[in-house]
């Protein structure tokens, strides 16, 4: 057992074969290009390793509270890894376009689009085939190698983390409990707040009528959106229109966790949702940075894999997001001070036994 | 002279008046909200201070080479400041939406859109009124205070850094010199390379016909784009369509600096262009992070200033960019090894006299 | 209510008076110097604001579990602010020594050592007067202004966060409970593990005798250190020698929280300890970066405040740390798999009531 | 040519063999431990690749100005890589000590001290065997494997980058030129400035006598240090005491580049020196972070390789630095405004020919 042996360094450090060297005209920066992509793939493997843990915890019939803490920890680690991946772009951008061109043609038609681990990662997080943007009028897996294509299709058939989180949220034990119906209680609180807000806006001394109209319309829209959360038929309609992906009960539970996150029993659940939002957001930032880097390298040229490059990558930063619903929940949040207090029995149930 | 006195700390540290405190219900996170915005404004002031230096250097009839180095240094400092501003969003995101809601209503109708320094910064960098996206069907300065509106209009009347850089590029002494015509020489090199590339693609053993067509179309498009750079009338047309904002000669000079940046006399000029791209890109990343943060805080609600929030901010990350042309130049870059060597007299002129 | 008004921008942006301008020879970088220090002070104010919250939570006779979550949140925010403060040094280092010298003499004898907020911050975190390194053979507050000196002395008289955390740890309800004595139980587990480890090392096929001796000595030392935790007299001795600052019971409780952190009722407590370690570590990194930056600016010159500069600052990164004890606890940690299971009654007490 | 093939992914992603899995008790975090170290080693390889380029440029009899720009670029890339390596510690610190302990014993006696690439990197940058701290009373390469030991000994026999930079500085063509003797000219300017400073301090209205004495002593020491730079015998003495490692002429040239860096012909040279300082400083920060992380994992235990861990690593942050001299040069810097103007012939020689 020594360091080099344990890390298999002789293998690892011999996997950088520069095409430019083979062709007899060394392109210095090809080494950077290889190594940065290899580190990306190693980190993708680590993210999958964390997803293995998280999915094994959320995949069961119930989630033990001690296990939930470990899942949160793993999810937060994924965020930190993603932040590193964003940071790596700073290094890649030290490669100027001309230095890239020195070896770029030798790579055709290889392309980052072929990264199987990245595709699997998107799938496991919850990005569905239907939600994906078309790419060069082809499905996203058209230019994967046969084995990789088989693997992504198989992965799509399994429950994603989003699906598992949806099921876990639906089981949340506090939303309806011993006569407490969170949806109804909250509907009243939200209504009161919106009415109060509307009254305030209408009599506001410094707002113009146009400004008032914008604010009032927004409040009315929030109310309508929330109504949609309380009614099965209306919700089904909204979901069909793409307004939501989580189920109605899961969304209510998520809203509950956001609102009552200070209660000990809600804390870890809230942290999990927050970590999922961070994962989603940081991935979106990475996608934008990646798109800008590509536009910097290639201008308006097409990519080695034949992609129209920048425009497509750019759009994925907006569209390829799995946890938009959690961001939209903020539409319904109200100040802590306006929060209806939990009934005593619910509040007590969310505390530790040692207090007895 | 003591530390507190020099930094005017007693003044500085008394400028945080929480509206929530005035209303008698302290919202803990309002302090963070105030302080983070105050640091943003302080850093905006610093960026303006650096722009003062850069614009004074580029504003003259010529740019001394020693001064150019200082302008590059100031521009690179702006990039580092922007990176910090991006990083500050990590701190703001520790404020949860509910903590924000605790004091948000007290701020209506104040809004970050009213930051005069930020508007001036965009203007000085080169964002024109015409290039801006409409905001709630109003011009971007509609809800600025009268004084601020006067200031942004006045700033728009002055030459922006982009205008100055354009003029400086047009004066580059190497593009046409002693019988050397960079545009023509490069046209030939580019042509040769494109023809070679086309031949290679056509006989490529592993590419499908579709893949070949995509690659070939891209090469043809690059050639057409470059042709547009050599002809006044064609270029005017492209510019009118919004394909370019720099002038034809400025663009050629920028391309020259990209290609021959290793030559001592091109190095600082290239560094300046690179810094402008970094400024542009980092600002775009900040805009995306800002948009995502807003969507996290408000979901689908409208902002305190009445903005439709996320969608608008999101779009500015793409559209409010001043140095897109420099990214597009990569379309014409060729590998160092295919670069036509400079004629001896030009090459020597770009070296130092001490070598004599 | 508008943006500029709310943030008091006209005041804020008029607090940058450059001494060099007053003296008629503008030093461009003095603006950066002023602004970066003003942002430091604003962030220090924010850290104090978070400490206000944390200390109000820990200052009571008991800490409510919902409140504990908020304290953790505030502590984690402090870490993020500290990380930003470290990042700001990247900006300050864009100022070259010569640009600093342009205005440095005008600042004598002002000095960063006079930052009252920074001194108060150290004090509140738990750095005591006795633990401080001597500075130019004077006490650290010798060159503070009279008012500031009064304030730091007053702050030293109040309980620091470390003192409060110590008291909170002493109250932890799980360490001794219903016949469970954590110290004794763990002593046995640790003993078993150390004995097993020793046996393994002694018969290890590839370790040299020297290597074995080093490992064995370390294990024996760990055991001796732990014994010191179980005996009042021995512990008092160790504490007098400076080996520990927390009380014996507080340390045991901290160890318990580290070991059983997966249990819901231990989770937030563990997170709090982790955040304190992060605060401590990030401040140490800031101190090193600050020291290196000073050495870069001044070489071997003395600082404007007359400090011997680098050496002193450098040493504070090691010595001015308040939560060393928490790092040292790792000495006693054992693998999760070797952890003695909690008795059923203790384990159940650490769970939520809703499970009933 | 496809992505997976080019990057040798099937090989790369099969090099993570967890010892804990082999032993039948999976330690989840061992994967992170392996992957983070593998990415470290990949980045070390990249740094060596950049050093190859830099050393090939500095290794010749002279450095072409176009090549110098490329060396600066490569050195600045190394800094960015080092910053990433520092950032990776944030990820490693998500592994708690207990999770580490789960597999730590399986690694004995492997140790990060055995990283051959890291040792080679230190050597190439300029860290000599003599300058290293003793480690467990053994030489630093005592527990390297035989092959690795051979390699580090061989590397020590080759010129390091520091040696090459020293030789390059000695050849700087401006320090003595056509009757201009930089050392003498600057001695006078420094003397004038120091005398002026002393006069100012002596009559300063607000400084105490003690404060004056500290400042005056420092100025006298700067003068003495500079005198040591002008005299061969005195310098040899200082160097023997360890005050300097560069040669006297190299140091003077470095000082010249610092002072006149705005001149085009000095700019790239100055940038090179600055990049070397950044490399040195960022490595020191990495060492501190690494040391703190180890103390967090192990407390006061010894490392798997038998190191006394924290204390040793901690000390290397201060002592294992190759470019301290460049930091110390700041001792002699004076404000731009006090800088003696270059004689016309020298100044002109540092400009481009195209100005003719």
Coordinates of N, CA and C in Angstrom, one line a residue, chain A residues 25 83 89-90 93-94 96-99 101-105 108-109 136 138 143 193 197 200-201 204 206-207 210-211 214-215 218 221-222 225 242-244 258-261 270 274-275 277-278 281 284-285 288-289 292-293 295-307 310 314 317-318 321 324-339, chain B residues 25 83 89-90 93-94 96-99 101-105 108-109 136 138 143 193 197 200-201 204 206-207 210-211 214-215 218 221-222 225 242-244 258-261 270 274-275 277-278 281 284-285 288-289 292-293 295-307 310 314 317-318 321 324-339:
Chain A
X25 N 2.6 17.4 -34.8 CA 2.7 18.8 -34.6 C 2.1 19.1 -33.2
X83 N -19.9 23.8 -8.0 CA -19.2 25.1 -8.0 C -17.8 25.0 -8.5
X89 N -14.0 26.4 -15.5 CA -14.1 27.1 -16.7 C -13.1 28.3 -16.8
X90 N -12.8 28.8 -15.6 CA -11.8 29.9 -15.6 C -10.5 29.4 -16.1
X93 N -10.7 28.8 -19.9 CA -10.7 30.1 -20.7 C -9.3 30.7 -20.8
X94 N -8.3 30.1 -20.1 CA -7.0 30.6 -20.4 C -6.5 30.0 -21.7
X96 N -6.7 30.2 -25.5 CA -7.3 31.1 -26.4 C -7.8 30.3 -27.6
X97 N -8.7 30.9 -28.3 CA -9.3 30.2 -29.5 C -8.3 29.7 -30.5
X98 N -7.2 30.5 -30.7 CA -6.2 30.0 -31.7 C -5.5 28.8 -31.2
X99 N -5.3 28.7 -29.9 CA -4.6 27.6 -29.3 C -5.5 26.3 -29.4
X101 N -7.7 26.0 -31.8 CA -7.8 25.6 -33.3 C -6.6 24.7 -33.7
X102 N -5.5 24.8 -33.0 CA -4.3 24.1 -33.3 C -4.6 22.6 -33.3
X103 N -5.6 22.1 -32.6 CA -5.8 20.7 -32.5 C -7.3 20.3 -32.7
X104 N -8.2 21.4 -32.8 CA -9.6 21.1 -32.9 C -10.0 20.2 -34.0
X105 N -9.5 20.4 -35.2 CA -9.9 19.6 -36.3 C -9.6 18.1 -36.1
X108 N -12.7 16.1 -34.6 CA -14.0 15.9 -35.3 C -14.2 14.4 -35.5
X109 N -15.3 13.8 -35.3 CA -16.5 14.4 -34.8 C -16.8 14.2 -33.3
X136 N -30.2 20.1 -33.1 CA -30.0 19.9 -34.6 C -31.2 19.0 -35.1
X138 N -32.6 16.6 -33.9 CA -32.5 15.2 -33.6 C -32.7 15.0 -32.1
X143 N -26.4 11.1 -31.3 CA -25.0 10.8 -31.6 C -24.2 10.2 -30.4
X193 N -53.6 38.0 3.7 CA -52.5 38.8 3.4 C -52.6 39.5 2.0
X197 N -52.7 43.4 1.4 CA -51.7 44.0 0.5 C -52.4 44.8 -0.6
X200 N -53.6 48.1 0.8 CA -52.4 48.9 1.0 C -52.0 49.6 -0.3
X201 N -51.9 48.7 -1.3 CA -51.5 49.3 -2.6 C -52.5 50.3 -3.2
X204 N -51.9 53.6 -1.6 CA -50.5 54.0 -1.5 C -50.4 55.4 -2.0
X206 N -47.7 57.1 -3.1 CA -46.7 57.5 -4.1 C -46.7 56.7 -5.3
X207 N -47.5 55.7 -5.3 CA -47.5 54.8 -6.6 C -48.5 55.4 -7.6
X210 N -50.6 53.1 -12.9 CA -50.0 52.0 -13.6 C -49.2 51.1 -12.7
X211 N -48.4 51.7 -11.8 CA -47.7 50.9 -10.9 C -48.7 50.1 -10.0
X214 N -50.0 47.1 -11.9 CA -49.0 46.0 -12.1 C -49.0 45.2 -10.8
X215 N -48.9 45.9 -9.6 CA -48.9 45.2 -8.4 C -50.1 44.4 -8.1
X218 N -50.4 41.3 -10.1 CA -49.5 40.2 -9.6 C -50.2 39.5 -8.4
X221 N -52.8 37.2 -9.5 CA -52.3 36.1 -10.2 C -51.8 35.0 -9.2
X222 N -51.1 35.6 -8.1 CA -50.7 34.7 -7.0 C -51.8 33.9 -6.4
X225 N -53.0 31.3 -8.8 CA -52.1 30.2 -8.8 C -52.3 29.3 -7.6
X242 N -47.8 22.6 -18.3 CA -46.4 22.7 -18.0 C -46.1 23.7 -16.9
X243 N -47.1 24.2 -16.2 CA -46.9 25.1 -15.1 C -46.2 24.4 -13.9
X244 N -46.5 23.1 -13.7 CA -45.9 22.4 -12.6 C -45.5 21.0 -13.1
X258 N -41.2 24.7 3.5 CA -40.6 26.1 3.4 C -41.1 26.9 4.5
X259 N -42.4 26.9 4.8 CA -43.0 27.8 5.7 C -42.6 27.5 7.2
X260 N -42.6 26.2 7.5 CA -42.4 25.8 8.9 C -41.0 25.2 9.1
X261 N -40.1 25.6 8.3 CA -38.7 25.0 8.3 C -38.0 25.1 9.7
X270 N -36.6 20.7 4.6 CA -36.3 22.0 4.0 C -34.9 22.1 3.4
X274 N -33.8 22.9 -0.4 CA -32.9 23.9 -0.7 C -31.7 23.4 -1.5
X275 N -31.1 22.3 -1.1 CA -30.0 21.7 -1.8 C -30.4 21.4 -3.2
X277 N -32.5 22.9 -5.1 CA -32.6 24.2 -5.8 C -31.1 24.6 -6.1
X278 N -30.2 24.5 -5.1 CA -28.8 24.9 -5.4 C -28.2 24.0 -6.5
X281 N -29.7 25.4 -9.7 CA -29.2 26.7 -10.1 C -27.7 26.7 -10.5
X284 N -27.3 25.4 -13.9 CA -27.7 26.4 -14.9 C -26.6 27.4 -15.1
X285 N -25.9 27.8 -14.0 CA -24.8 28.7 -14.1 C -23.7 28.0 -14.9
X288 N -24.5 28.2 -18.6 CA -24.3 29.5 -19.2 C -22.8 29.7 -19.4
X289 N -22.0 29.4 -18.4 CA -20.5 29.6 -18.5 C -20.0 28.8 -19.7
X292 N -21.0 30.4 -23.0 CA -20.2 31.6 -23.2 C -18.7 31.2 -23.6
X293 N -18.2 30.2 -23.0 CA -16.9 29.7 -23.3 C -16.8 29.2 -24.7
X295 N -18.8 30.1 -27.2 CA -18.9 31.2 -28.1 C -17.6 32.0 -28.2
X296 N -16.8 32.0 -27.2 CA -15.5 32.6 -27.2 C -14.5 31.8 -28.0
X297 N -14.6 30.5 -28.0 CA -13.7 29.6 -28.7 C -14.0 29.6 -30.2
X298 N -15.3 29.6 -30.5 CA -15.7 29.3 -31.9 C -16.4 30.4 -32.6
X299 N -16.8 31.5 -31.8 CA -17.5 32.5 -32.5 C -18.8 31.9 -33.0
X300 N -19.0 32.1 -34.3 CA -20.3 31.6 -34.9 C -20.1 30.3 -35.6
X301 N -18.9 29.6 -35.5 CA -18.7 28.3 -36.1 C -19.5 27.3 -35.4
X302 N -19.7 26.1 -36.1 CA -20.3 25.0 -35.4 C -19.3 24.2 -34.6
X303 N -19.8 23.4 -33.6 CA -19.0 22.6 -32.8 C -18.4 21.4 -33.5
X304 N -17.4 20.8 -32.8 CA -16.8 19.6 -33.5 C -17.8 18.5 -33.7
X305 N -18.8 18.4 -32.8 CA -19.9 17.4 -33.0 C -21.0 17.9 -33.9
X306 N -20.8 19.0 -34.5 CA -21.8 19.5 -35.5 C -22.9 20.3 -34.8
X307 N -22.8 20.7 -33.6 CA -23.8 21.4 -32.9 C -23.8 22.9 -33.4
X310 N -23.4 27.5 -29.4 CA -23.8 28.5 -28.4 C -25.3 28.6 -28.2
X314 N -26.9 27.7 -24.7 CA -27.4 28.8 -24.0 C -28.9 28.5 -23.5
X317 N -29.6 26.3 -20.5 CA -29.4 26.9 -19.1 C -30.8 27.3 -18.6
X318 N -31.7 27.7 -19.5 CA -33.1 28.0 -19.1 C -34.0 26.9 -19.0
X321 N -33.9 22.4 -16.7 CA -33.9 22.5 -15.2 C -35.0 21.6 -14.6
X324 N -37.6 23.6 -11.2 CA -38.2 24.8 -11.3 C -39.4 25.0 -10.3
X325 N -40.1 24.0 -10.1 CA -41.3 24.0 -9.2 C -40.9 24.6 -7.8
X326 N -39.7 24.2 -7.4 CA -39.3 24.7 -6.0 C -39.0 26.2 -6.0
X327 N -38.5 26.7 -7.2 CA -38.4 28.1 -7.3 C -39.7 28.8 -7.3
X328 N -40.7 28.2 -8.0 CA -42.0 28.8 -8.1 C -42.8 28.9 -6.8
X329 N -42.4 28.0 -5.9 CA -43.1 28.0 -4.6 C -43.0 29.3 -3.9
X330 N -41.9 30.0 -4.2 CA -41.7 31.3 -3.5 C -42.9 32.2 -3.8
X331 N -43.6 32.0 -4.9 CA -44.8 32.8 -5.2 C -45.8 32.8 -4.1
X332 N -45.9 31.7 -3.3 CA -46.9 31.6 -2.3 C -46.4 31.9 -0.9
X333 N -45.1 32.2 -0.8 CA -44.6 32.4 0.6 C -45.1 33.7 1.2
X334 N -45.2 33.7 2.5 CA -45.7 34.9 3.2 C -44.7 35.2 4.3
X335 N -44.7 36.4 4.9 CA -43.7 36.6 5.9 C -43.9 35.7 7.1
X336 N -42.8 35.4 7.8 CA -42.9 34.6 9.1 C -44.0 35.1 10.0
X337 N -44.1 36.4 10.1 CA -45.0 37.0 11.0 C -46.5 36.8 10.7
X338 N -46.7 36.5 9.4 CA -48.1 36.3 9.0 C -48.5 34.8 8.9
X339 N -47.5 34.0 9.3 CA -47.7 32.6 9.3 C -48.7 32.1 10.3
Chain B
X25 N -41.1 46.2 13.9 CA -41.0 44.8 13.8 C -39.7 44.4 13.1
X83 N -16.1 39.6 -10.6 CA -16.1 38.3 -10.0 C -16.5 38.3 -8.5
X89 N -23.5 37.2 -4.5 CA -24.8 36.6 -4.6 C -24.9 35.3 -3.7
X90 N -23.8 34.6 -3.5 CA -23.8 33.5 -2.6 C -24.2 33.9 -1.2
X93 N -28.0 34.8 -1.2 CA -28.9 33.6 -1.3 C -29.0 32.9 0.1
X94 N -28.2 33.4 1.1 CA -28.4 32.8 2.4 C -29.7 33.4 3.0
X96 N -33.4 33.6 3.0 CA -34.5 32.8 2.4 C -35.6 33.7 2.0
X97 N -36.5 33.3 1.0 CA -37.6 34.1 0.6 C -38.4 34.6 1.7
X98 N -38.7 33.8 2.7 CA -39.6 34.2 3.8 C -38.9 35.3 4.6
X99 N -37.6 35.3 4.8 CA -36.9 36.3 5.5 C -37.0 37.6 4.7
X101 N -39.4 38.4 2.6 CA -40.8 38.9 2.7 C -41.1 39.7 3.9
X102 N -40.4 39.4 5.0 CA -40.6 40.1 6.3 C -40.5 41.6 6.1
X103 N -39.7 42.1 5.2 CA -39.5 43.5 5.0 C -39.8 44.0 3.6
X104 N -40.0 43.1 2.7 CA -40.1 43.5 1.3 C -41.2 44.5 1.0
X105 N -42.3 44.4 1.6 CA -43.4 45.3 1.3 C -43.0 46.7 1.7
X108 N -41.5 48.9 -1.3 CA -42.2 49.3 -2.5 C -42.4 50.8 -2.5
X109 N -42.1 51.5 -3.6 CA -41.8 51.0 -4.9 C -40.3 51.1 -5.3
X136 N -41.2 46.4 -19.1 CA -42.7 46.7 -18.8 C -43.2 47.7 -19.9
X138 N -41.8 50.1 -21.1 CA -41.3 51.5 -20.9 C -39.8 51.5 -21.2
X143 N -38.4 54.8 -14.7 CA -38.6 55.0 -13.2 C -37.4 55.4 -12.4
X193 N -7.2 27.6 -46.0 CA -7.6 26.7 -44.9 C -9.0 26.2 -45.0
X197 N -10.0 22.4 -45.3 CA -10.9 21.8 -44.4 C -12.1 21.1 -45.1
X200 N -11.0 17.9 -46.6 CA -10.8 16.9 -45.6 C -12.2 16.3 -45.1
X201 N -13.1 17.2 -44.9 CA -14.4 16.8 -44.5 C -15.1 15.9 -45.5
X204 N -13.8 12.4 -45.4 CA -13.7 11.9 -44.0 C -14.3 10.5 -43.9
X206 N -15.4 8.6 -41.4 CA -16.4 8.2 -40.4 C -17.6 9.2 -40.2
X207 N -17.5 10.3 -41.0 CA -18.7 11.2 -40.8 C -19.8 10.8 -41.7
X210 N -25.0 13.7 -43.4 CA -25.6 14.8 -42.7 C -24.5 15.6 -41.9
X211 N -23.7 14.8 -41.2 CA -22.6 15.5 -40.4 C -21.7 16.3 -41.4
X214 N -23.5 19.6 -42.3 CA -23.5 20.6 -41.3 C -22.1 21.3 -41.2
X215 N -21.0 20.5 -41.3 CA -19.7 21.0 -41.2 C -19.4 21.9 -42.4
X218 N -21.2 25.2 -42.3 CA -20.5 26.1 -41.4 C -19.3 26.8 -42.0
X221 N -20.3 29.4 -44.4 CA -20.8 30.6 -43.7 C -19.7 31.4 -43.2
X222 N -18.7 30.8 -42.6 CA -17.5 31.5 -42.1 C -16.9 32.3 -43.3
X225 N -19.1 35.2 -44.1 CA -19.0 36.3 -43.0 C -17.7 37.1 -43.2
X242 N -27.6 44.2 -37.7 CA -27.2 43.9 -36.3 C -26.1 42.9 -36.1
X243 N -25.5 42.4 -37.2 CA -24.5 41.4 -37.1 C -23.2 41.9 -36.4
X244 N -23.0 43.2 -36.6 CA -21.7 43.8 -36.0 C -22.0 45.1 -35.5
X258 N -5.7 39.6 -32.5 CA -6.0 38.3 -32.0 C -4.9 37.3 -32.6
X259 N -4.7 37.5 -33.9 CA -3.9 36.6 -34.7 C -2.4 36.7 -34.3
X260 N -1.9 38.0 -34.2 CA -0.5 38.2 -34.0 C -0.2 38.7 -32.6
X261 N -1.0 38.2 -31.6 CA -0.8 38.7 -30.3 C 0.5 38.4 -29.7
X270 N -4.0 43.1 -27.5 CA -4.8 41.9 -27.4 C -5.3 41.7 -26.0
X274 N -9.1 41.1 -24.7 CA -9.5 40.0 -23.9 C -10.1 40.5 -22.6
X275 N -9.6 41.6 -22.0 CA -10.2 42.1 -20.7 C -11.6 42.6 -21.0
X277 N -13.7 41.4 -23.2 CA -14.5 40.2 -23.3 C -14.8 39.6 -21.9
X278 N -13.8 39.6 -21.0 CA -14.0 39.1 -19.7 C -15.0 40.0 -18.9
X281 N -18.4 39.1 -20.3 CA -18.9 37.8 -19.9 C -19.2 37.7 -18.4
X284 N -22.4 39.2 -17.7 CA -23.5 38.3 -18.2 C -23.8 37.3 -17.1
X285 N -22.7 36.7 -16.5 CA -22.9 35.7 -15.5 C -23.6 36.4 -14.3
X288 N -27.2 36.6 -14.9 CA -28.0 35.3 -14.8 C -28.1 35.0 -13.3
X289 N -27.0 35.1 -12.5 CA -27.1 34.8 -11.1 C -28.1 35.7 -10.4
X292 N -31.6 34.5 -11.4 CA -32.0 33.2 -10.6 C -32.3 33.5 -9.2
X293 N -31.5 34.4 -8.6 CA -31.7 34.8 -7.2 C -33.1 35.4 -7.0
X295 N -35.7 34.9 -8.9 CA -36.7 33.9 -9.1 C -36.9 33.1 -7.9
X296 N -35.8 32.9 -7.2 CA -35.7 32.2 -5.9 C -36.5 32.9 -4.8
X297 N -36.3 34.2 -4.8 CA -37.0 35.0 -3.8 C -38.4 35.2 -4.0
X298 N -38.8 35.4 -5.3 CA -40.1 35.9 -5.6 C -41.0 34.9 -6.3
X299 N -40.4 33.8 -6.8 CA -41.1 32.9 -7.6 C -41.7 33.6 -8.8
X300 N -43.0 33.6 -9.0 CA -43.5 34.3 -10.1 C -44.2 35.6 -9.8
X301 N -43.9 36.1 -8.6 CA -44.4 37.4 -8.2 C -43.7 38.5 -9.0
X302 N -44.2 39.7 -9.0 CA -43.5 40.8 -9.6 C -42.6 41.5 -8.6
X303 N -41.6 42.2 -9.1 CA -40.6 42.8 -8.2 C -41.1 44.0 -7.5
X304 N -40.4 44.5 -6.5 CA -40.9 45.7 -5.7 C -41.0 46.9 -6.6
X305 N -40.2 47.0 -7.7 CA -40.3 48.1 -8.6 C -41.4 47.8 -9.7
X306 N -42.1 46.7 -9.6 CA -43.1 46.4 -10.6 C -42.6 45.7 -11.8
X307 N -41.4 45.2 -11.7 CA -40.9 44.5 -12.9 C -41.4 43.1 -13.0
X310 N -37.9 38.1 -13.2 CA -37.0 37.0 -13.7 C -36.9 37.1 -15.2
X314 N -33.4 37.8 -16.9 CA -32.8 36.7 -17.6 C -32.4 37.1 -19.0
X317 N -29.2 39.1 -19.7 CA -27.9 38.3 -19.7 C -27.5 38.0 -21.1
X318 N -28.4 37.8 -22.0 CA -28.1 37.6 -23.4 C -28.0 38.8 -24.2
X321 N -25.3 43.0 -23.9 CA -23.8 42.8 -24.0 C -23.2 43.7 -25.0
X324 N -20.0 41.7 -27.9 CA -20.3 40.5 -28.7 C -19.4 40.4 -29.9
X325 N -19.1 41.5 -30.5 CA -18.3 41.4 -31.8 C -17.0 40.7 -31.5
X326 N -16.4 40.9 -30.3 CA -15.1 40.3 -30.0 C -15.2 38.8 -29.9
X327 N -16.4 38.4 -29.4 CA -16.6 36.9 -29.3 C -16.7 36.4 -30.7
X328 N -17.4 37.1 -31.6 CA -17.7 36.6 -32.9 C -16.4 36.6 -33.8
X329 N -15.4 37.3 -33.4 CA -14.2 37.3 -34.2 C -13.6 35.9 -34.2
X330 N -13.9 35.1 -33.2 CA -13.3 33.7 -33.2 C -13.8 33.0 -34.4
X331 N -14.9 33.4 -35.1 CA -15.3 32.7 -36.3 C -14.2 32.7 -37.3
X332 N -13.3 33.7 -37.3 CA -12.3 33.8 -38.4 C -11.0 33.3 -38.0
X333 N -10.8 32.9 -36.8 CA -9.5 32.5 -36.3 C -9.0 31.3 -37.0
X334 N -7.7 31.2 -37.2 CA -7.1 30.0 -37.8 C -6.0 29.5 -36.9
X335 N -5.5 28.3 -37.0 CA -4.5 27.8 -36.1 C -3.2 28.7 -36.3
X336 N -2.4 28.8 -35.2 CA -1.2 29.5 -35.3 C -0.3 29.0 -36.5
X337 N -0.4 27.7 -36.7 CA 0.5 27.1 -37.7 C 0.1 27.5 -39.1
X338 N -1.2 27.9 -39.3 CA -1.6 28.3 -40.6 C -1.6 29.8 -40.9
X339 N -1.0 30.5 -39.9 CA -1.0 31.9 -39.9 C 0.0 32.4 -40.9

